[in-house]
Amino acid sequence: SSELTQDPAVSVALGQTVRITCQGDSLRRYYASWYQQKPGQAPILVIYGKNNRPSGIPDRFSGSRSGNTASLTITGAQAEDEADYYCSSRDNTARIFGGGTKLTVL
Amino acid sequence: LQLQESGPGLVRPSETLSLTCVVSGGSISSNSYSWGWIRQPPGKGLEWVGSISYGGSSYYNPSLKSRATMSVDTSKNQFSLRLSSVTAADTAVYYCARHDSGLPLSDYFDSWGQGTLVTVSS
């Protein structure tokens, strides 16, 4: 089965732009979805499909894909964006998650 | 839409873990959605356990080696997970979620329960 690989940790200065990446063979075929998880809370969906945001997700969150790499971009990161971020995709009949990226907003 | 997990917080090794997710604010009997379980061991990442349609078609994480079984009760608007022969490695927060699997190249979990911690210990 495929795997999704994420950098364990990324940091960004307040108000700057950060890109969180996710690599895996399944991403050549399937779009990634992205989840934000804050300590002690359930994950929430922030990006799905080609580049879709659920209702209530700020437009500073965007998604893209190139080859086997999906990216989540936060344009103008805010303090409240500090969280763990997980990518996920379909892999034939299974669903897989990346290991997660801890985002620190400095 | 709200989802709420329930079940024992402690399960003995080699026994069967049983959890239920009650769905409110929407019908579980929707052609557009499946319903899934995702777990997260303490301090670790997310792992998909399995998903089921309201009609009962289910699919599971191959790594669970046929230990997982899911079912749906449309009369109670709920779905359930049973995981047999548990070990300490099954200790995790278990989340239930709505699984939008309608698009061929994109699917996602768009509503999640708050999660319930299940500890496997004697």
Short mmCIF file of C-alpha atoms in Angstrom, two decimals, chain B residues 10-90:
data_model
loop_
_atom_site.label_atom_id
_atom_site.label_comp_id
_atom_site.label_asym_id
_atom_site.label_seq_id
_atom_site.Cartn_x
_atom_site.Cartn_y
_atom_site.Cartn_z
CA LEU B 10 -11.27 0.19 28.94
CA VAL B 11 -11.03 -3.12 27.12
CA ARG B 12 -9.05 -6.19 28.19
CA PRO B 13 -6.40 -7.62 25.86
CA SER B 14 -7.71 -10.29 23.46
CA GLU B 15 -11.31 -9.07 23.92
CA THR B 16 -13.49 -7.14 21.46
CA LEU B 17 -13.72 -3.37 21.36
CA SER B 18 -17.23 -2.10 20.55
CA LEU B 19 -18.08 1.52 19.75
CA THR B 20 -21.19 3.26 18.50
CA CYS B 21 -21.56 6.61 16.73
CA VAL B 22 -24.92 8.37 16.90
CA VAL B 23 -25.60 10.82 14.09
CA SER B 24 -27.89 13.80 14.71
CA GLY B 25 -28.92 16.73 12.58
CA GLY B 26 -28.91 14.61 9.43
CA SER B 27 -29.87 11.20 8.13
CA ILE B 28 -27.43 8.33 8.00
CA SER B 29 -29.46 6.99 5.05
CA SER B 30 -27.90 9.11 2.36
CA ASN B 31 -26.62 7.93 -0.99
CA SER B 32 -24.05 10.70 -0.92
CA TYR B 33 -22.14 9.62 2.14
CA SER B 34 -20.41 6.77 3.86
CA TRP B 35 -19.53 6.72 7.56
CA GLY B 36 -16.07 6.11 8.89
CA TRP B 37 -13.91 5.41 11.89
CA ILE B 38 -10.47 6.97 12.33
CA ARG B 39 -8.23 6.40 15.33
CA GLN B 40 -5.28 8.21 16.88
CA PRO B 41 -2.92 6.56 19.38
CA PRO B 42 -1.80 8.93 22.14
CA GLY B 43 0.75 11.38 20.78
CA LYS B 44 0.64 9.90 17.27
CA GLY B 45 -1.03 10.50 13.93
CA LEU B 46 -4.35 9.57 12.40
CA GLU B 47 -5.15 6.11 11.06
CA TRP B 48 -8.22 5.22 9.03
CA VAL B 49 -9.96 2.14 10.43
CA GLY B 50 -12.81 1.61 7.99
CA SER B 51 -15.93 3.02 6.34
CA ILE B 52 -19.45 1.80 5.65
CA SER B 53 -22.32 2.97 3.46
CA TYR B 54 -25.87 3.18 4.80
CA GLY B 55 -26.63 0.11 2.74
CA GLY B 56 -23.98 -1.85 4.63
CA SER B 57 -21.14 -2.02 2.13
CA SER B 58 -17.94 -1.76 4.16
CA TYR B 59 -14.22 -1.56 3.59
CA TYR B 60 -11.40 -1.64 6.07
CA ASN B 61 -7.75 -0.80 6.61
CA PRO B 62 -5.86 -3.89 5.42
CA SER B 63 -3.43 -3.51 8.34
CA LEU B 64 -6.21 -4.56 10.73
CA LYS B 65 -6.16 -8.04 9.20
CA SER B 66 -9.90 -8.67 9.25
CA ARG B 67 -10.31 -7.81 12.94
CA ALA B 68 -12.65 -4.89 12.19
CA THR B 69 -16.37 -5.13 11.48
CA MET B 70 -18.73 -2.21 10.98
CA SER B 71 -22.52 -2.11 10.88
CA VAL B 72 -25.27 0.44 10.36
CA ASP B 73 -28.61 0.79 12.18
CA THR B 74 -30.70 3.18 10.12
CA SER B 75 -33.62 2.99 12.58
CA LYS B 76 -31.41 4.52 15.28
CA ASN B 77 -29.38 6.71 12.90
CA GLN B 78 -26.16 5.20 14.15
CA PHE B 79 -23.27 3.03 13.07
CA SER B 80 -20.90 0.82 14.99
CA LEU B 81 -17.40 -0.62 15.05
CA ARG B 82 -16.23 -3.92 16.49
CA LEU B 83 -12.52 -4.66 16.69
CA SER B 84 -11.61 -8.14 17.85
CA SER B 85 -8.52 -9.57 19.56
CA VAL B 86 -7.33 -6.19 20.75
CA THR B 87 -3.85 -5.51 22.05
CA ALA B 88 -2.20 -2.49 23.63
CA ALA B 89 -1.45 -1.26 20.12
CA ASP B 90 -5.19 -0.63 19.67
#
